[in-house]
Coordinates of C-alpha atoms in Angstrom, one line a residue:
Chain S
M32 CA 0.0 0.0 -0.1
P33 CA 1.1 3.5 -0.8
P34 CA 2.0 5.5 2.4
S35 CA -1.0 7.4 3.8
G36 CA -1.5 10.9 2.8
S37 CA 0.6 10.3 -0.4
L38 CA -0.9 11.1 -3.7
Q39 CA -1.4 7.5 -4.8
A40 CA -3.1 6.8 -1.3
R41 CA -5.4 9.7 -1.7
F42 CA -6.2 8.6 -5.4
L43 CA -7.2 5.1 -4.1
E44 CA -9.5 6.9 -1.3
G45 CA -11.3 8.4 -4.1
D46 CA -9.9 11.9 -3.8
R47 CA -10.7 13.8 -6.8
R48 CA -7.9 16.5 -6.3
A49 CA -5.5 13.8 -6.4
L50 CA -7.0 12.2 -9.4
A51 CA -6.7 15.7 -11.2
R52 CA -3.1 15.8 -10.0
L53 CA -2.1 12.3 -11.1
I54 CA -3.5 13.1 -14.6
T55 CA -1.1 16.1 -14.7
E56 CA 1.9 14.0 -13.6
V57 CA 1.1 11.4 -16.2
E58 CA 0.5 14.0 -19.0
N59 CA 3.8 15.7 -18.3
G60 CA 5.7 12.4 -18.2
T61 CA 7.1 13.0 -14.9
E62 CA 8.9 10.2 -12.6
A63 CA 5.8 10.6 -10.3
G64 CA 3.5 10.0 -13.0
R65 CA 5.3 6.7 -14.3
A66 CA 5.6 5.5 -10.9
A67 CA 1.8 5.9 -10.4
L68 CA 1.1 4.2 -13.6
R69 CA 3.2 1.4 -12.6
A70 CA 1.4 1.0 -9.2
L71 CA -2.2 1.5 -10.6
Y72 CA -2.1 0.1 -13.8
R73 CA -3.5 -3.5 -12.6
R74 CA -6.6 -1.6 -11.5
A75 CA -7.4 -0.4 -14.9
G76 CA -8.9 -2.5 -17.6
R77 CA -12.4 -2.4 -16.2
A78 CA -13.8 0.7 -18.0
R79 CA -15.7 0.8 -21.3
T80 CA -14.1 3.3 -23.5
I81 CA -16.0 5.3 -26.2
G82 CA -14.4 7.7 -28.7
I83 CA -16.4 10.5 -30.3
T84 CA -14.5 12.0 -33.3
G85 CA -15.5 14.1 -36.5
P86 CA -14.9 17.2 -38.1
P87 CA -14.5 20.5 -36.3
G88 CA -18.2 22.0 -35.5
A89 CA -19.9 18.8 -36.0
G90 CA -21.2 18.8 -32.6
K91 CA -18.6 16.4 -30.6
S92 CA -18.7 18.5 -27.4
T93 CA -22.5 18.8 -27.3
L94 CA -23.0 15.2 -28.1
T95 CA -20.5 14.0 -25.6
N96 CA -22.2 16.1 -22.8
Q97 CA -25.6 14.5 -23.7
F98 CA -23.9 10.9 -23.8
A99 CA -22.5 11.6 -20.3
K100 CA -25.9 12.7 -19.0
A101 CA -27.4 9.5 -20.6
L102 CA -24.7 7.2 -19.1
R103 CA -25.3 8.7 -15.6
A104 CA -29.1 8.3 -15.9
R105 CA -28.3 4.6 -16.3
G106 CA -26.4 4.6 -13.2
Q107 CA -22.9 4.7 -14.6
T108 CA -19.9 6.9 -13.5
V109 CA -18.2 8.8 -16.3
G110 CA -14.9 10.0 -17.3
I111 CA -14.6 12.4 -20.1
I112 CA -11.2 13.3 -21.8
A113 CA -11.4 16.2 -24.6
V114 CA -8.5 16.9 -26.6
D115 CA -8.0 20.3 -28.4
P116 CA -5.1 21.5 -30.7
S117 CA -1.8 23.0 -29.6
S118 CA -0.4 25.7 -31.6
P119 CA 2.3 24.5 -33.8
Y120 CA 4.2 27.8 -33.3
T121 CA 3.8 28.8 -29.5
Q122 CA 2.7 25.3 -28.2
G123 CA 0.0 27.0 -26.3
A124 CA -3.7 26.1 -26.4
I125 CA -7.2 26.9 -26.0
L126 CA -9.1 24.1 -24.4
G127 CA -12.8 25.0 -24.9
D128 CA -14.7 21.7 -24.6
R129 CA -16.1 22.6 -21.1
V130 CA -18.1 25.4 -22.8
R131 CA -20.6 22.9 -24.2
M132 CA -20.4 20.7 -20.7
Q133 CA -21.3 23.3 -18.2
E134 CA -24.3 21.4 -16.8
L135 CA -22.0 18.4 -16.0
S136 CA -20.2 20.1 -13.1
S137 CA -23.0 19.7 -10.8
D138 CA -22.4 15.9 -10.9
P139 CA -19.3 14.6 -8.8
E140 CA -19.6 11.3 -10.4
I141 CA -18.4 13.0 -13.8
F142 CA -15.0 13.9 -14.1
M143 CA -14.1 16.0 -17.3
R144 CA -10.4 16.9 -18.0
S145 CA -9.2 18.9 -21.2
L146 CA -5.8 17.9 -22.8
A147 CA -3.8 19.7 -25.3
S148 CA -2.7 17.6 -28.3
R149 CA 1.0 18.9 -27.8
G150 CA 2.3 18.3 -31.2
A151 CA 0.6 14.8 -31.6
L152 CA -1.0 14.5 -35.1
G153 CA -3.5 11.6 -34.9
G154 CA -6.3 13.6 -33.1
L155 CA -5.2 12.6 -29.5
S156 CA -2.3 13.7 -27.4
A157 CA 0.7 11.3 -26.6
A158 CA -0.5 11.0 -23.0
T159 CA -4.2 10.2 -23.8
L160 CA -3.9 6.4 -23.4
D161 CA -2.0 7.0 -19.8
V162 CA -4.8 9.4 -19.0
I163 CA -7.5 6.7 -19.8
A164 CA -5.7 4.3 -17.8
V165 CA -5.6 6.7 -14.6
L166 CA -9.5 7.4 -15.0
D167 CA -10.1 3.7 -15.4
A168 CA -8.1 2.9 -12.3
F169 CA -10.1 5.7 -10.4
G170 CA -13.1 3.4 -11.1
K171 CA -15.0 5.3 -13.7
D172 CA -17.3 2.8 -15.6
T173 CA -17.2 4.5 -19.0
I174 CA -14.6 6.9 -20.3
L175 CA -15.7 9.2 -23.2
I176 CA -12.7 10.4 -25.3
E177 CA -13.4 13.5 -27.7
T178 CA -10.7 14.1 -30.3
V179 CA -9.4 17.1 -31.8
G180 CA -11.6 18.1 -34.8
A181 CA -10.9 15.3 -37.2
G182 CA -10.6 15.6 -40.9
Q183 CA -9.7 12.6 -42.9
D184 CA -6.6 11.0 -41.4
E185 CA -6.7 11.4 -37.6
V186 CA -7.5 7.9 -36.7
E187 CA -5.5 7.3 -33.5
I188 CA -8.9 7.2 -31.6
A189 CA -9.8 3.6 -33.3
G190 CA -6.5 2.4 -31.4
A191 CA -7.4 3.9 -28.2
A192 CA -11.1 3.6 -27.6
Q193 CA -13.3 0.0 -27.9
T194 CA -16.0 1.9 -29.6
T195 CA -15.6 4.8 -32.2
V196 CA -18.4 7.1 -33.0
L197 CA -17.8 9.2 -36.1
V198 CA -20.0 12.4 -36.0
N199 CA -21.1 13.7 -39.4
T200 CA -23.3 16.5 -40.3
P201 CA -25.3 17.3 -43.4
G202 CA -23.8 19.5 -46.1
S203 CA -20.2 18.8 -45.6
G204 CA -19.2 17.4 -48.9
D205 CA -20.3 15.1 -51.7
D206 CA -20.2 11.1 -51.1
I207 CA -16.7 11.1 -52.6
Q208 CA -15.4 12.4 -49.6
A209 CA -17.0 9.7 -47.8
M210 CA -15.4 6.9 -50.0
K211 CA -11.9 8.1 -49.3
A212 CA -9.7 6.2 -47.0
G213 CA -9.1 7.0 -43.5
I214 CA -11.6 8.1 -40.9
M215 CA -14.6 6.6 -42.4
E216 CA -13.1 3.2 -42.1
I217 CA -12.5 3.5 -38.4
A218 CA -16.2 4.1 -37.3
D219 CA -18.3 1.7 -35.3
V220 CA -21.1 3.8 -35.0
L221 CA -21.9 6.7 -37.6
A222 CA -23.8 9.6 -36.0
V223 CA -25.7 12.2 -38.3
N224 CA -25.9 15.1 -36.0
K225 CA -27.9 18.2 -36.7
A226 CA -30.5 15.9 -38.5
D227 CA -33.0 18.7 -38.6
L228 CA -30.9 20.4 -41.2
P229 CA -31.7 20.0 -44.9
G230 CA -29.5 17.3 -46.4
A231 CA -29.7 15.0 -43.4
D232 CA -31.6 11.9 -45.2
L233 CA -29.4 12.2 -48.2
L234 CA -26.4 12.0 -45.8
V235 CA -27.7 8.9 -44.3
S236 CA -28.7 7.3 -47.7
Q237 CA -25.0 8.2 -48.7
L238 CA -23.5 6.6 -45.6
R239 CA -25.7 3.4 -46.4
A240 CA -24.6 3.1 -50.0
L241 CA -21.1 3.2 -48.8
L242 CA -21.6 0.7 -46.1
S243 CA -22.9 -1.6 -48.6
L244 CA -19.8 -1.4 -50.7
L245 CA -17.7 -2.6 -47.8
P246 CA -16.7 -6.2 -47.7
D247 CA -18.7 -8.3 -45.4
R248 CA -17.6 -7.8 -41.8
A249 CA -18.6 -9.1 -38.7
W250 CA -20.0 -5.8 -37.5
T251 CA -21.9 -3.3 -39.6
P252 CA -21.8 0.3 -38.3
P253 CA -25.2 1.4 -37.5
I254 CA -26.3 4.9 -38.6
V255 CA -27.9 7.1 -35.8
K256 CA -29.7 10.4 -36.5
L257 CA -29.3 12.9 -33.8
I258 CA -30.2 16.5 -32.9
A259 CA -27.5 16.7 -29.9
T260 CA -28.7 20.3 -28.9
E261 CA -32.1 19.0 -28.4
E262 CA -31.3 15.7 -26.8
V263 CA -32.9 13.9 -29.8
G264 CA -31.5 10.4 -30.7
I265 CA -29.2 10.2 -27.7
D266 CA -30.7 7.0 -26.4
D267 CA -30.5 5.5 -29.8
L268 CA -26.7 6.3 -29.9
V269 CA -26.4 4.8 -26.5
T270 CA -28.0 1.6 -27.5
A271 CA -25.9 1.5 -30.7
C272 CA -22.9 1.5 -28.6
D273 CA -24.2 -1.0 -26.1
D274 CA -24.8 -3.4 -29.2
H275 CA -21.3 -2.7 -30.3
W276 CA -20.0 -3.5 -26.8
E277 CA -22.0 -6.9 -26.9
F278 CA -20.6 -7.8 -30.3
L279 CA -16.9 -6.8 -29.0
A280 CA -17.4 -9.2 -26.0
S281 CA -19.2 -12.0 -27.5
S282 CA -16.8 -12.2 -30.7
G283 CA -13.6 -12.2 -28.6
R284 CA -12.6 -8.8 -30.4
L285 CA -12.4 -7.2 -27.1
R286 CA -9.3 -9.3 -26.3
E287 CA -7.7 -8.8 -29.5
Q288 CA -8.3 -5.0 -29.2
R289 CA -6.5 -4.9 -25.8
E290 CA -3.5 -6.9 -27.3
E291 CA -3.4 -4.7 -30.2
R292 CA -3.4 -1.6 -28.1
A293 CA -0.8 -3.0 -25.9
R294 CA 1.6 -3.8 -28.8
H295 CA 1.0 -0.2 -30.4
Q296 CA 1.6 1.4 -27.1
I297 CA 4.8 -0.6 -26.5
L298 CA 6.1 0.4 -30.0
T299 CA 5.2 4.1 -29.7
L300 CA 6.9 4.4 -26.3
A301 CA 10.0 2.6 -27.6
R302 CA 10.2 4.8 -30.6
S303 CA 10.1 7.9 -28.7
Q304 CA 12.5 6.5 -26.0
L305 CA 15.0 5.4 -28.7
L306 CA 14.8 8.7 -30.3
A307 CA 15.2 10.6 -26.9
G308 CA 18.3 8.3 -26.3
L309 CA 19.8 9.2 -29.6
M310 CA 19.3 13.0 -28.8
D311 CA 20.8 12.7 -25.3
D312 CA 23.9 10.9 -26.8
E313 CA 24.1 13.7 -29.5
G314 CA 24.5 16.1 -26.6
G315 CA 26.5 18.9 -28.0
G316 CA 28.2 16.8 -30.5
G317 CA 27.0 18.7 -33.6
R318 CA 26.8 15.3 -35.7
L319 CA 23.0 16.1 -36.4
D320 CA 23.8 19.7 -37.3
H321 CA 26.5 18.6 -39.7
L322 CA 24.4 16.3 -41.5
T323 CA 21.4 18.7 -41.4
R324 CA 23.5 21.0 -43.5
A325 CA 24.9 18.2 -45.6
V326 CA 21.2 17.5 -46.7
A327 CA 20.1 21.2 -46.9
D328 CA 23.1 21.7 -49.3
G329 CA 22.0 18.6 -51.2
E330 CA 25.2 16.7 -50.7
L331 CA 23.4 13.9 -49.0
D332 CA 19.8 12.4 -49.2
P333 CA 17.8 12.3 -45.9
H334 CA 17.7 8.4 -45.8
T335 CA 21.4 8.2 -45.8
A336 CA 22.0 11.0 -43.2
A337 CA 19.4 9.2 -40.8
R338 CA 21.1 5.9 -41.2
E339 CA 24.8 7.6 -40.8
W340 CA 23.4 9.4 -37.7
I341 CA 21.9 6.4 -36.0
D342 CA 25.1 4.4 -36.9
Q343 CA 27.4 7.1 -35.7
E344 CA 25.5 7.1 -32.4
A345 CA 25.7 3.6 -31.9
L346 CA 29.3 3.6 -32.4
A347 CA 29.7 6.6 -29.9
Chain J
M190 CA 9.6 14.1 -22.4
A191 CA 8.8 15.7 -19.2
D192 CA 7.1 19.0 -20.4
R193 CA 5.7 21.3 -17.6
K194 CA 3.0 23.6 -19.2
I195 CA 1.3 26.5 -17.3
R196 CA -2.5 25.6 -17.1
V197 CA -4.8 28.6 -16.7
L198 CA -8.6 28.6 -16.2
V199 CA -10.2 31.8 -17.6
A200 CA -13.7 32.2 -16.5
K201 CA -16.5 34.5 -16.2
P202 CA -18.6 34.5 -13.2
G203 CA -22.0 36.4 -13.0
L204 CA -24.6 37.3 -15.5
D205 CA -23.1 40.0 -17.7
G206 CA -22.1 38.5 -21.2
H207 CA -19.3 40.7 -22.1
D208 CA -16.7 38.3 -22.8
R209 CA -14.4 40.0 -25.1
G210 CA -12.0 41.0 -22.5
A211 CA -11.8 37.3 -21.2
K212 CA -11.2 36.0 -24.7
V213 CA -8.5 38.6 -25.4
V214 CA -6.7 37.5 -22.3
A215 CA -7.3 33.8 -23.0
R216 CA -5.6 34.2 -26.4
A217 CA -2.8 36.3 -25.1
L218 CA -1.9 33.6 -22.7
R219 CA -2.3 30.9 -25.5
D220 CA 0.2 33.0 -27.6
A221 CA 2.5 32.8 -24.8
G222 CA 2.5 29.0 -24.8
M223 CA 0.2 28.6 -21.9
E224 CA -2.7 25.9 -21.9
V225 CA -5.9 28.0 -21.3
I226 CA -9.1 26.2 -20.3
Y227 CA -11.7 28.8 -21.3
T228 CA -15.1 28.0 -20.0
G229 CA -17.5 30.6 -21.2
I230 CA -19.8 33.2 -19.8
R231 CA -22.4 32.9 -16.8
Q232 CA -20.4 30.6 -14.6
T233 CA -21.4 29.8 -11.3
P234 CA -18.8 29.8 -8.4
H235 CA -19.6 26.1 -8.2
M236 CA -18.8 25.6 -12.0
I237 CA -15.5 27.7 -11.6
G238 CA -14.5 25.6 -8.5
E239 CA -15.2 22.1 -10.3
A240 CA -13.3 23.5 -13.4
A241 CA -10.2 24.4 -11.3
L242 CA -10.3 21.1 -9.6
Q243 CA -10.6 18.8 -12.6
E244 CA -8.3 20.6 -14.8
D245 CA -5.4 21.0 -12.1
V246 CA -4.7 24.4 -13.2
D247 CA -1.8 26.6 -11.8
V248 CA -3.6 29.8 -12.4
V249 CA -7.2 31.1 -12.2
G250 CA -8.2 34.3 -13.9
L251 CA -11.7 35.9 -13.6
S252 CA -13.1 38.5 -15.6
I253 CA -16.4 40.6 -14.6
L254 CA -17.9 43.7 -16.0
S255 CA -21.1 43.5 -14.1
G256 CA -20.1 45.2 -10.9
A257 CA -20.7 42.2 -8.7
H258 CA -17.3 41.3 -7.9
L259 CA -17.5 41.8 -4.2
E260 CA -20.5 39.6 -4.1
L261 CA -19.1 37.1 -6.6
F262 CA -15.5 36.7 -5.9
P263 CA -15.7 35.6 -2.2
A264 CA -18.1 32.9 -3.3
V265 CA -15.7 31.7 -6.1
I266 CA -12.8 31.6 -3.7
E267 CA -14.7 29.6 -1.3
A268 CA -16.0 27.1 -3.9
C269 CA -12.3 26.7 -5.1
R270 CA -11.1 26.4 -1.5
D271 CA -13.6 23.8 -0.8
R272 CA -12.0 21.7 -3.4
G273 CA -8.5 22.3 -2.5
V274 CA -7.6 25.1 -5.0
A275 CA -6.7 28.2 -2.9
P276 CA -4.8 31.3 -3.1
E277 CA -2.0 29.5 -1.2
N278 CA -1.3 27.1 -3.8
T279 CA -3.0 28.6 -7.0
L280 CA -2.3 32.1 -8.6
F281 CA -5.5 33.7 -8.7
F282 CA -6.0 37.2 -10.7
C283 CA -9.0 39.2 -12.0
G284 CA -9.9 41.9 -14.4
G285 CA -12.9 44.0 -15.5
I286 CA -14.5 47.0 -14.4
I287 CA -13.5 47.2 -10.8
P288 CA -13.2 50.5 -8.9
E289 CA -9.9 51.1 -7.4
D290 CA -11.5 51.5 -3.9
D291 CA -12.3 47.7 -4.1
I292 CA -8.8 46.4 -4.7
P293 CA -7.7 46.1 -1.2
A294 CA -10.8 43.9 -0.5
L295 CA -9.8 41.8 -3.5
S296 CA -6.3 41.3 -2.4
D297 CA -7.3 40.3 1.0
L298 CA -9.5 37.5 -0.6
G299 CA -6.2 36.4 -2.6
F300 CA -6.2 38.1 -5.7
R301 CA -2.6 38.8 -6.6
A302 CA -3.5 41.3 -9.2
V303 CA -6.6 43.4 -10.8
F304 CA -6.3 44.4 -14.4
G305 CA -8.6 47.2 -15.5
P306 CA -9.4 48.6 -18.8
G307 CA -6.4 49.5 -20.8
A308 CA -4.2 47.0 -19.2
S309 CA -1.8 45.4 -21.7
T310 CA -1.8 41.6 -22.4
N311 CA 1.8 41.8 -22.3
D312 CA 1.5 42.9 -18.6
I313 CA -0.8 40.1 -17.9
V314 CA 1.5 37.4 -19.5
E315 CA 4.5 38.7 -17.8
F316 CA 2.5 38.8 -14.4
V317 CA 1.5 35.3 -14.8
R318 CA 4.9 34.0 -15.8
E319 CA 6.5 35.8 -12.9
H320 CA 4.1 34.8 -10.2
V321 CA 2.9 31.3 -11.1
K322 CA 3.8 28.7 -8.3
A323 CA 6.4 26.2 -9.0
P324 CA 4.9 22.7 -9.4
A325 CA 4.5 21.1 -6.1

């Protein structure tokens, strides 16, 4: 047992301030954060995780807000992670998802945390999986993960959550947009939000036509029409996610997903640690600067330069 | 890998809807590389306390133009304090239409600075950078 009064002890007692602080430590990759993850990881793995993704302005935050309320009405405790983009220039961020989730603050069984993407490009932040594990270990029954406004290629959520809801809205492009590879392929549930706008039925039929072209899969994503601001269709969405969960559990996909997630996370962490190791070895050596100039001058191609950098560092 | 970011909550308690100032300050802090949790207008003290707790912020900035600061700010500080977020461990500042006579009372509450009309965003950024508490 962790010493009484310590951050971990308070976390295990259900202290929300300790939860908030641990998320910060984990997000910042501190030694305290890593130690806590080591100690708490066995407690994780019980929560259901549902990702909410889609283009900016599709209504992800509003939908997440309603989703959380619906889960609470079913007696579940809820964690919410909402990711917004960091500036590529200043690394600063405006995290604005709470604006659409005001009413949730009166319920202590809902814990909502905003994360900045901090340079990650897949629609989440590098620490998102770790933050999910912390909320999971805290005992949240369901964790909703709202991505950065996602376009076509921000598909990391599919690897992070058990169920991925893709939120579309009418009037956002022709059906060729939907045929492109990427984000359309990762949806387990297709939500058509703002379904009171013109074009909603057209979008539904386009999505249906698209699904009919997919090779036969064990799971066909249901299409759910919603008006999130008016709480219309939320129950259907929860039911669709429940159905997907049943499918995951009964088909053995749940275990497969867990292994895929574990492998991906190990590889990602190994990659970043190897690179960090190379940068540390580099120190003030200037080999990287030298190779940089050679590539910029056209004397060397980047593939050869990278190879040389790794080999030299390995020799050093 | 360890990457300490300053996290700031920018909130508007009370019923006035004039959020331009809060947005300008939020944007300036963002441009200074900070992570700003922006919660929007018409926040109750309870909402601000919950946001400060859940987001584990280093700094809380309040904007108010309604004149109700001496009624609302003590309630906001209390709601934060109830949740372990207090001027002893978190930097509080505020801004808006606040008469100079009221500043001592706000200082007593724990606000380290009061920025009125015409305050420069650079000054606000510098103030936050200088006074933010070192991580515990």
